[in-house]
Amino acid sequence: MKIVVVSDSHSNYGVLEEILNKNYDADAFFHLGDSELPEYMLNSFTCVKGNCDYTDFPRERDCKLNGFKIHLEHGNSYNFLVNTTDYIQSKDCDIFLFGHTHRCLAKRIGKTYVFNPGSITRPRDGDKGTYLVINLIKDQEITWEFKTLEN
């Protein structure tokens, strides 16, 4: 199962369209907040609300795909900033996805894979926007790859 994860697109619908077109074979698309776009423009994405969003998306979501429990949030909550490890473990998930920092991240905390796709329009860890593609394979196997956008 292929999942495409984006964050922090900051009003740029064109880049979201580009990602949708490049990944037409994906099973799910997640947007981790700060889209700054109206809901109707994000119909292809499961979204959470970022600190710059004005929509009524939930602040966090949990879903189950291919046997994996996945937690989505933007990452700007007080609890997240104070004690990240304890907070992530408290979500009791297989995959924890967050945005907000505009920096790519892939690591493991206990049994949980933790990912940040970076920002697709305003990266703080390079000069090209990034997003994440996760492949969920049977028996709790995960592969992932950060994709770079051309300017």
PDB file of C-alpha atoms in Angstrom:
ATOM      1  CA  MET A   1       0.000   0.000   0.000  1.00  0.00           C
ATOM      2  CA  LYS A   2       1.452   3.351  -1.087  1.00  0.00           C
ATOM      3  CA  ILE A   3       0.862   6.463   1.021  1.00  0.00           C
ATOM      4  CA  VAL A   4       1.941   9.964  -0.009  1.00  0.00           C
ATOM      5  CA  VAL A   5       2.502  12.415   2.852  1.00  0.00           C
ATOM      6  CA  VAL A   6       2.825  16.190   2.433  1.00  0.00           C
ATOM      7  CA  SER A   7       2.892  19.141   4.786  1.00  0.00           C
ATOM      8  CA  ASP A   8       3.247  22.899   4.851  1.00  0.00           C
ATOM      9  CA  SER A   9       2.197  23.690   1.281  1.00  0.00           C
ATOM     10  CA  HIS A  10       1.157  27.241   2.348  1.00  0.00           C
ATOM     11  CA  SER A  11      -1.499  28.105  -0.276  1.00  0.00           C
ATOM     12  CA  ASN A  12       0.302  26.485  -3.219  1.00  0.00           C
ATOM     13  CA  TYR A  13      -2.311  24.260  -4.853  1.00  0.00           C
ATOM     14  CA  GLY A  14      -0.189  23.767  -7.981  1.00  0.00           C
ATOM     15  CA  VAL A  15       2.439  21.780  -6.109  1.00  0.00           C
ATOM     16  CA  LEU A  16      -0.253  19.548  -4.581  1.00  0.00           C
ATOM     17  CA  GLU A  17      -1.638  18.895  -8.055  1.00  0.00           C
ATOM     18  CA  GLU A  18       1.853  18.000  -9.269  1.00  0.00           C
ATOM     19  CA  ILE A  19       2.281  15.492  -6.435  1.00  0.00           C
ATOM     20  CA  LEU A  20      -1.149  13.959  -7.078  1.00  0.00           C
ATOM     21  CA  ASN A  21      -0.313  13.533 -10.764  1.00  0.00           C
ATOM     22  CA  LYS A  22       3.139  12.047 -10.114  1.00  0.00           C
ATOM     23  CA  ASN A  23       1.674   9.571  -7.618  1.00  0.00           C
ATOM     24  CA  TYR A  24      -1.581   8.593  -9.343  1.00  0.00           C
ATOM     25  CA  ASP A  25      -1.035   5.005  -8.147  1.00  0.00           C
ATOM     26  CA  ALA A  26      -1.068   5.920  -4.427  1.00  0.00           C
ATOM     27  CA  ASP A  27      -3.681   4.366  -2.159  1.00  0.00           C
ATOM     28  CA  ALA A  28      -3.829   7.336   0.225  1.00  0.00           C
ATOM     29  CA  PHE A  29      -2.745  10.977   0.404  1.00  0.00           C
ATOM     30  CA  PHE A  30      -2.185  12.710   3.760  1.00  0.00           C
ATOM     31  CA  HIS A  31      -1.730  16.457   4.307  1.00  0.00           C
ATOM     32  CA  LEU A  32      -0.279  17.268   7.733  1.00  0.00           C
ATOM     33  CA  GLY A  33      -1.430  20.862   7.927  1.00  0.00           C
ATOM     34  CA  ASP A  34      -0.669  24.415   6.891  1.00  0.00           C
ATOM     35  CA  SER A  35      -2.237  23.976   3.489  1.00  0.00           C
ATOM     36  CA  GLU A  36      -3.949  27.354   3.873  1.00  0.00           C
ATOM     37  CA  LEU A  37      -6.471  26.187   1.288  1.00  0.00           C
ATOM     38  CA  PRO A  38     -10.244  25.664   1.445  1.00  0.00           C
ATOM     39  CA  GLU A  39     -11.467  22.143   2.064  1.00  0.00           C
ATOM     40  CA  TYR A  40     -12.886  21.630  -1.437  1.00  0.00           C
ATOM     41  CA  MET A  41      -9.367  21.974  -2.896  1.00  0.00           C
ATOM     42  CA  LEU A  42      -8.102  19.159  -0.672  1.00  0.00           C
ATOM     43  CA  ASN A  43     -10.668  16.456  -1.462  1.00  0.00           C
ATOM     44  CA  SER A  44      -7.960  13.961  -2.431  1.00  0.00           C
ATOM     45  CA  PHE A  45      -6.196  14.310   0.929  1.00  0.00           C
ATOM     46  CA  THR A  46      -6.922  13.194   4.469  1.00  0.00           C
ATOM     47  CA  CYS A  47      -6.036  16.394   6.317  1.00  0.00           C
ATOM     48  CA  VAL A  48      -5.284  17.737   9.766  1.00  0.00           C
ATOM     49  CA  LYS A  49      -5.295  21.371  10.803  1.00  0.00           C
ATOM     50  CA  GLY A  50      -2.044  23.297  11.093  1.00  0.00           C
ATOM     51  CA  ASN A  51      -1.386  26.514  12.971  1.00  0.00           C
ATOM     52  CA  CYS A  52      -1.836  28.554   9.738  1.00  0.00           C
ATOM     53  CA  ASP A  53      -5.061  26.854   8.597  1.00  0.00           C
ATOM     54  CA  TYR A  54      -8.519  28.368   8.800  1.00  0.00           C
ATOM     55  CA  THR A  55     -10.482  25.209   7.942  1.00  0.00           C
ATOM     56  CA  ASP A  56     -12.327  22.950  10.359  1.00  0.00           C
ATOM     57  CA  PHE A  57     -10.026  19.983   9.890  1.00  0.00           C
ATOM     58  CA  PRO A  58      -9.368  18.054  13.115  1.00  0.00           C
ATOM     59  CA  ARG A  59      -6.096  18.821  14.934  1.00  0.00           C
ATOM     60  CA  GLU A  60      -5.202  15.132  14.842  1.00  0.00           C
ATOM     61  CA  ARG A  61      -6.453  11.908  13.288  1.00  0.00           C
ATOM     62  CA  ASP A  62      -5.863   8.208  13.742  1.00  0.00           C
ATOM     63  CA  CYS A  63      -6.447   5.674  11.011  1.00  0.00           C
ATOM     64  CA  LYS A  64      -5.672   2.056  10.332  1.00  0.00           C
ATOM     65  CA  LEU A  65      -4.279   1.017   6.949  1.00  0.00           C
ATOM     66  CA  ASN A  66      -2.998  -2.404   5.953  1.00  0.00           C
ATOM     67  CA  GLY A  67      -2.787  -3.406   9.619  1.00  0.00           C
ATOM     68  CA  PHE A  68      -0.829  -0.299  10.684  1.00  0.00           C
ATOM     69  CA  LYS A  69      -2.164   2.245  13.176  1.00  0.00           C
ATOM     70  CA  ILE A  70      -1.205   5.699  11.885  1.00  0.00           C
ATOM     71  CA  HIS A  71      -1.400   8.973  13.804  1.00  0.00           C
ATOM     72  CA  LEU A  72      -1.483  12.310  11.944  1.00  0.00           C
ATOM     73  CA  GLU A  73      -1.053  15.795  13.379  1.00  0.00           C
ATOM     74  CA  HIS A  74       0.644  19.040  12.475  1.00  0.00           C
ATOM     75  CA  GLY A  75       2.945  18.985  15.502  1.00  0.00           C
ATOM     76  CA  ASN A  76       2.450  22.411  17.003  1.00  0.00           C
ATOM     77  CA  SER A  77       0.721  21.364  20.219  1.00  0.00           C
ATOM     78  CA  TYR A  78       2.179  22.185  23.625  1.00  0.00           C
ATOM     79  CA  ASN A  79       2.541  18.509  24.612  1.00  0.00           C
ATOM     80  CA  PHE A  80       4.438  17.707  21.443  1.00  0.00           C
ATOM     81  CA  LEU A  81       6.979  20.464  21.995  1.00  0.00           C
ATOM     82  CA  VAL A  82       7.554  19.771  25.704  1.00  0.00           C
ATOM     83  CA  ASN A  83       8.304  16.032  25.706  1.00  0.00           C
ATOM     84  CA  THR A  84       8.345  14.585  22.220  1.00  0.00           C
ATOM     85  CA  THR A  85       9.314  10.980  23.041  1.00  0.00           C
ATOM     86  CA  ASP A  86       6.710  10.498  25.786  1.00  0.00           C
ATOM     87  CA  TYR A  87       4.068  12.241  23.721  1.00  0.00           C
ATOM     88  CA  ILE A  88       4.710  10.083  20.636  1.00  0.00           C
ATOM     89  CA  GLN A  89       4.683   6.891  22.710  1.00  0.00           C
ATOM     90  CA  SER A  90       1.406   7.960  24.350  1.00  0.00           C
ATOM     91  CA  LYS A  91      -0.283   7.794  20.923  1.00  0.00           C
ATOM     92  CA  ASP A  92       0.321   4.003  20.812  1.00  0.00           C
ATOM     93  CA  CYS A  93       0.710   3.893  17.038  1.00  0.00           C
ATOM     94  CA  ASP A  94       2.896   2.146  14.493  1.00  0.00           C
ATOM     95  CA  ILE A  95       3.504   5.310  12.463  1.00  0.00           C
ATOM     96  CA  PHE A  96       3.497   8.885  13.809  1.00  0.00           C
ATOM     97  CA  LEU A  97       3.288  11.607  11.138  1.00  0.00           C
ATOM     98  CA  PHE A  98       3.767  15.314  11.790  1.00  0.00           C
ATOM     99  CA  GLY A  99       4.721  18.500   9.941  1.00  0.00           C
ATOM    100  CA  HIS A 100       5.290  22.057  11.234  1.00  0.00           C
ATOM    101  CA  THR A 101       9.112  22.083  11.350  1.00  0.00           C
ATOM    102  CA  HIS A 102       9.609  22.237   7.554  1.00  0.00           C
ATOM    103  CA  ARG A 103      12.409  19.644   7.985  1.00  0.00           C
ATOM    104  CA  CYS A 104      12.485  16.005   6.860  1.00  0.00           C
ATOM    105  CA  LEU A 105      12.731  13.411   9.602  1.00  0.00           C
ATOM    106  CA  ALA A 106      12.679   9.622   9.730  1.00  0.00           C
ATOM    107  CA  LYS A 107      13.462   7.799  12.962  1.00  0.00           C
ATOM    108  CA  ARG A 108      12.158   5.143  15.279  1.00  0.00           C
ATOM    109  CA  ILE A 109      11.064   5.681  18.872  1.00  0.00           C
ATOM    110  CA  GLY A 110      10.397   2.343  20.516  1.00  0.00           C
ATOM    111  CA  LYS A 111       8.034   0.481  18.200  1.00  0.00           C
ATOM    112  CA  THR A 112       6.902   3.647  16.423  1.00  0.00           C
ATOM    113  CA  TYR A 113       8.184   4.968  13.102  1.00  0.00           C
ATOM    114  CA  VAL A 114       8.248   8.772  13.232  1.00  0.00           C
ATOM    115  CA  PHE A 115       8.180  10.805  10.024  1.00  0.00           C
ATOM    116  CA  ASN A 116       8.078  14.437   8.985  1.00  0.00           C
ATOM    117  CA  PRO A 117       7.849  14.945   5.199  1.00  0.00           C
ATOM    118  CA  GLY A 118       9.402  18.417   5.380  1.00  0.00           C
ATOM    119  CA  SER A 119       7.758  21.290   3.540  1.00  0.00           C
ATOM    120  CA  ILE A 120       6.828  21.167  -0.110  1.00  0.00           C
ATOM    121  CA  THR A 121       7.008  24.956  -0.534  1.00  0.00           C
ATOM    122  CA  ARG A 122       9.170  26.435   2.255  1.00  0.00           C
ATOM    123  CA  PRO A 123      11.866  23.915   3.223  1.00  0.00           C
ATOM    124  CA  ARG A 124      14.230  24.745   6.078  1.00  0.00           C
ATOM    125  CA  ASP A 125      16.650  21.898   5.356  1.00  0.00           C
ATOM    126  CA  GLY A 126      17.533  22.587   1.738  1.00  0.00           C
ATOM    127  CA  ASP A 127      16.440  24.621  -1.243  1.00  0.00           C
ATOM    128  CA  LYS A 128      13.931  22.146  -2.713  1.00  0.00           C
ATOM    129  CA  GLY A 129      10.567  21.122  -1.335  1.00  0.00           C
ATOM    130  CA  THR A 130      10.096  17.574  -0.117  1.00  0.00           C
ATOM    131  CA  TYR A 131       7.351  15.062   0.521  1.00  0.00           C
ATOM    132  CA  LEU A 132       7.314  11.460   1.711  1.00  0.00           C
ATOM    133  CA  VAL A 133       6.211   8.190   0.137  1.00  0.00           C
ATOM    134  CA  ILE A 134       5.606   5.301   2.533  1.00  0.00           C
ATOM    135  CA  ASN A 135       4.978   1.736   1.410  1.00  0.00           C
ATOM    136  CA  LEU A 136       3.189  -0.495   3.894  1.00  0.00           C
ATOM    137  CA  ILE A 137       4.068  -4.125   3.306  1.00  0.00           C
ATOM    138  CA  LYS A 138       2.630  -7.207   4.995  1.00  0.00           C
ATOM    139  CA  ASP A 139       3.914  -8.337   8.386  1.00  0.00           C
ATOM    140  CA  GLN A 140       4.564  -4.808   9.679  1.00  0.00           C
ATOM    141  CA  GLU A 141       7.288  -4.035   7.130  1.00  0.00           C
ATOM    142  CA  ILE A 142       7.649  -0.421   6.040  1.00  0.00           C
ATOM    143  CA  THR A 143       9.755   1.244   3.371  1.00  0.00           C
ATOM    144  CA  TRP A 144       9.940   4.984   2.773  1.00  0.00           C
ATOM    145  CA  GLU A 145      11.520   7.555   0.517  1.00  0.00           C
ATOM    146  CA  PHE A 146      11.714  11.329   0.632  1.00  0.00           C
ATOM    147  CA  LYS A 147      10.946  12.869  -2.752  1.00  0.00           C
ATOM    148  CA  THR A 148      12.313  16.226  -3.857  1.00  0.00           C
ATOM    149  CA  LEU A 149      10.438  18.734  -5.986  1.00  0.00           C
ATOM    150  CA  GLU A 150      12.127  20.823  -8.642  1.00  0.00           C
ATOM    151  CA  ASN A 151      11.923  24.574  -8.117  1.00  0.00           C
TER     152      ASN A 151
END
